[in-house]
Each structure stands twice: as C-alpha cells, then as structure tokens.
Amino acid sequence: EDPSGGSIFFEGVDLADMRVNINTHREHIGMVFQQFNLFPHMTVYDNIAFGLTLKKEPKDVIEQKVMRMLRLVSLEDYAHRNVTELSGGQQQRIAIARMMLKNAPIVILDEATAFTDPENEDKIQRSIAALTRSKTLLVIAHRLSTIADADQIIVVNQGKIEATGTQAELLASCPLYQTMWEAHISVKDDGEVA
C-alpha cells in the first residue's frame, strides 16, 4: 500500500520508491496482525518452523528453537496438532511465536493479543518484552494495558494525531486518553476482558 501522505523511510530509503525492492527489507521486520496467516494444512510445530526450514537450518537447531518458542507462549503440548484445531487465541500465540523466532530488529504488532485472554496476554506480553529488548516495537492496540508501558504513545482520533507522550503524560494532559483509560479501567474492574 502506498501511503496517502508523507513518507515511510527505512534505513534512509523511502519504501514507496518504486526502485526499492521491499523484499530486501522484510528480513528486518517482524509482524503480527489480527489476521495471523497460519498455514492451515500444517501442524503448530511446522507453522513455527517454516522460516527456519526455508533457511535450511539443521533439524536439531530448528527443534530447539521451536520448542523454546512453544514454551514461551504456553503451547508446547500442542506442537503436533493441526492449527485448525486450536482456538483463535491459540492461533494468535502461534503467529507471535513465529514472529519472535524471526528475531527482527523492528517488530510491528497490530492488535497482536486481541484474541487472547488476560492471563495469556500477560504471559505473551512478558515474553515479547524479554525477546524484544533493544528492538524497535510499533504496537497498534485498542486494549490500553497493552501499551501502558510504552516509551511513546500516539493517540489517534479520526485519522489524526490527537496527542503523544508517555502514559503519565497523556493521563495528565489529554482528555481523550483520560476518558479512554477510565473506560478501560472500569471494564477491567467489572471483571470483563479489557
């Protein structure tokens, strides 16, 4: 997709430039979106191992790395099940494990934990935090607990930037963010998924 305005630069290169081969930059970016694009004919293990298999990594290395990722997302008992047998939240955790295994310096998470329950979201968030130290994370989220510890939060309202800052700064200065946070907390306090 071409941006409707502005530019997107990666390492000084405008990605909208038709002369740029975007595939050369993809290895530097890990992504998990709401649509996690798993291979429905493969097992959980094979979905996670796919990229390593393409790189022709040794089987023992693949096994070690995949099982580590499965433990991090609490799915080690599901390794040999077909992905179509799992819930949406479990499938989402497979996509997150696959992304973490890529070990890219830039990670984009677009509602990456939307289908997970709060207990597993917390586990996944801790795993993502541990595995993305010194990486650039771009997180798109409606569930504010997902971004509360971010270095910089950008509040978007009807396609325009309303405010930027840390959680504390936005709670002190942005009425829209304050309202959103209060709604988030009240839903969470009522025992519902926030």
XYZ file of C-alpha atoms in Angstrom:
194
model
C 0.000 0.000 0.000
C 1.249 3.447 -0.809
C 0.910 5.997 1.996
C -1.851 8.558 1.440
C 0.502 11.241 2.706
C 4.021 11.588 3.999
C 6.775 9.021 3.548
C 7.989 5.849 5.193
C 11.762 5.605 5.450
C 13.698 2.512 6.478
C 17.446 2.956 6.940
C 17.266 6.164 4.906
C 15.384 4.579 1.973
C 11.870 5.722 1.006
C 9.902 2.488 0.852
C 7.337 3.997 -1.547
C 10.076 4.457 -4.161
C 9.335 2.005 -6.966
C 13.058 1.275 -7.379
C 13.249 -0.172 -3.866
C 12.925 -3.927 -3.570
C 10.829 -4.221 -0.402
C 11.777 -7.885 -0.035
C 15.336 -6.892 0.869
C 13.974 -5.056 3.915
C 11.446 -7.671 5.068
C 14.043 -9.728 6.929
C 14.480 -6.738 9.274
C 10.793 -6.548 10.186
C 8.718 -8.992 12.225
C 4.951 -8.573 12.052
C 1.862 -9.973 13.729
C -1.518 -8.712 12.606
C -5.094 -9.546 13.580
C -5.174 -11.892 10.592
C -2.262 -14.138 11.513
C -1.982 -16.084 8.224
C -1.089 -19.523 9.505
C -0.758 -22.449 7.130
C -3.968 -24.460 7.751
C -2.545 -27.718 6.357
C 0.393 -27.709 8.813
C 0.882 -28.560 12.452
C 1.631 -25.955 15.092
C 5.294 -27.042 15.064
C 5.583 -26.801 11.270
C 3.966 -23.343 11.205
C 6.554 -22.017 13.630
C 9.464 -23.868 11.981
C 8.545 -22.746 8.454
C 11.002 -19.838 8.174
C 13.869 -21.846 9.651
C 13.139 -24.690 7.246
C 13.357 -22.272 4.301
C 16.723 -21.087 5.609
C 17.821 -24.742 5.711
C 18.720 -24.649 9.402
C 19.777 -28.020 10.862
C 16.842 -30.071 12.214
C 18.200 -30.133 15.785
C 18.555 -26.323 15.786
C 15.027 -25.950 14.438
C 13.661 -28.298 17.096
C 15.427 -26.436 19.910
C 14.257 -23.013 18.724
C 10.666 -24.044 18.003
C 10.226 -25.813 21.335
C 11.604 -22.751 23.157
C 9.045 -20.555 21.413
C 6.244 -23.020 22.176
C 7.164 -22.913 25.867
C 7.213 -19.101 25.832
C 3.645 -18.973 24.502
C 2.470 -21.928 26.637
C 1.672 -24.233 23.694
C 4.329 -26.949 23.995
C 1.631 -29.628 24.412
C 0.067 -28.629 21.071
C 3.175 -28.976 18.860
C 1.802 -31.809 16.708
C -1.798 -30.666 16.415
C -3.134 -29.071 13.275
C -3.569 -25.311 13.689
C -7.209 -25.521 12.599
C -7.971 -27.471 15.804
C -6.940 -24.559 18.024
C -8.835 -21.525 19.278
C -8.289 -18.063 17.812
C -6.207 -17.057 20.834
C -4.012 -20.131 20.496
C -3.545 -19.469 16.782
C -2.589 -15.900 17.589
C 0.069 -17.160 20.020
C 1.486 -19.357 17.221
C 1.806 -16.287 14.992
C 3.534 -14.408 17.818
C 5.945 -17.329 18.384
C 6.767 -17.388 14.672
C 7.434 -13.641 14.696
C 9.620 -13.842 17.826
C 11.637 -16.641 16.239
C 12.432 -14.390 13.272
C 14.375 -12.129 15.664
C 13.957 -9.000 13.510
C 15.207 -5.625 14.816
C 11.836 -3.976 14.066
C 8.595 -5.546 15.291
C 5.085 -4.443 14.291
C 2.202 -5.743 16.407
C -1.267 -4.797 15.159
C -3.747 -5.938 17.809
C -1.447 -8.934 18.243
C -3.058 -10.051 21.514
C -6.663 -9.157 20.660
C -7.886 -12.759 20.814
C -6.015 -13.804 23.950
C -7.475 -13.899 27.434
C -5.928 -11.583 30.081
C -3.875 -14.364 31.736
C -2.247 -15.443 28.477
C -1.930 -11.842 27.296
C 0.209 -11.121 30.351
C 2.431 -14.157 29.619
C 2.771 -13.174 25.980
C 3.498 -9.528 26.819
C 6.293 -10.620 29.192
C 7.704 -12.948 26.517
C 7.552 -10.225 23.881
C 9.222 -7.749 26.259
C 12.032 -10.204 27.036
C 12.627 -11.071 23.387
C 12.403 -7.545 22.010
C 14.884 -5.733 24.247
C 16.908 -3.292 22.132
C 14.414 -3.669 19.259
C 12.017 -1.107 17.864
C 8.401 -2.016 18.597
C 5.417 -0.442 16.868
C 2.274 -1.581 18.681
C -1.241 -0.800 17.463
C -3.770 -1.554 20.192
C -7.218 -0.747 21.500
C -6.583 -2.599 24.769
C -4.703 0.134 26.625
C -2.997 -2.244 29.066
C -1.019 -3.460 26.043
C 0.660 -0.073 25.581
C 0.706 1.379 29.110
C 4.480 0.897 29.488
C 5.390 2.194 26.019
C 8.128 4.804 25.667
C 5.833 6.844 23.433
C 2.087 6.569 22.867
C 0.398 8.241 19.917
C -3.326 8.868 20.352
C -5.131 8.860 17.010
C -8.617 10.331 16.717
C -10.494 10.093 13.388
C -7.274 9.582 11.456
C -5.391 12.493 13.023
C -2.819 12.567 15.812
C -4.517 13.936 18.909
C -1.587 13.701 21.343
C 1.719 11.969 22.029
C 3.560 11.132 25.217
C 4.058 8.530 27.885
C 1.159 7.029 29.814
C 1.690 9.517 32.681
C 1.978 12.492 30.331
C -1.191 11.572 28.440
C -3.162 10.973 31.631
C -2.120 14.454 32.771
C -2.725 16.327 29.512
C -5.012 14.514 27.037
C -8.757 14.437 27.857
C -9.438 11.813 25.160
C -6.769 9.476 26.545
C -8.011 10.066 30.096
C -11.532 9.073 29.026
C -10.234 6.004 27.194
C -8.119 4.940 30.209
C -11.025 5.389 32.635
C -13.255 3.270 30.383
C -10.506 0.633 30.159
C -10.077 0.514 33.935
C -13.828 0.373 34.622
C -14.261 -2.567 32.234
C -11.274 -4.300 33.820
C -12.645 -3.682 37.344
C -16.003 -5.192 36.370
C -14.190 -8.479 35.692
C -14.622 -8.337 31.942
C -11.875 -8.697 29.385
C -10.342 -5.252 28.881
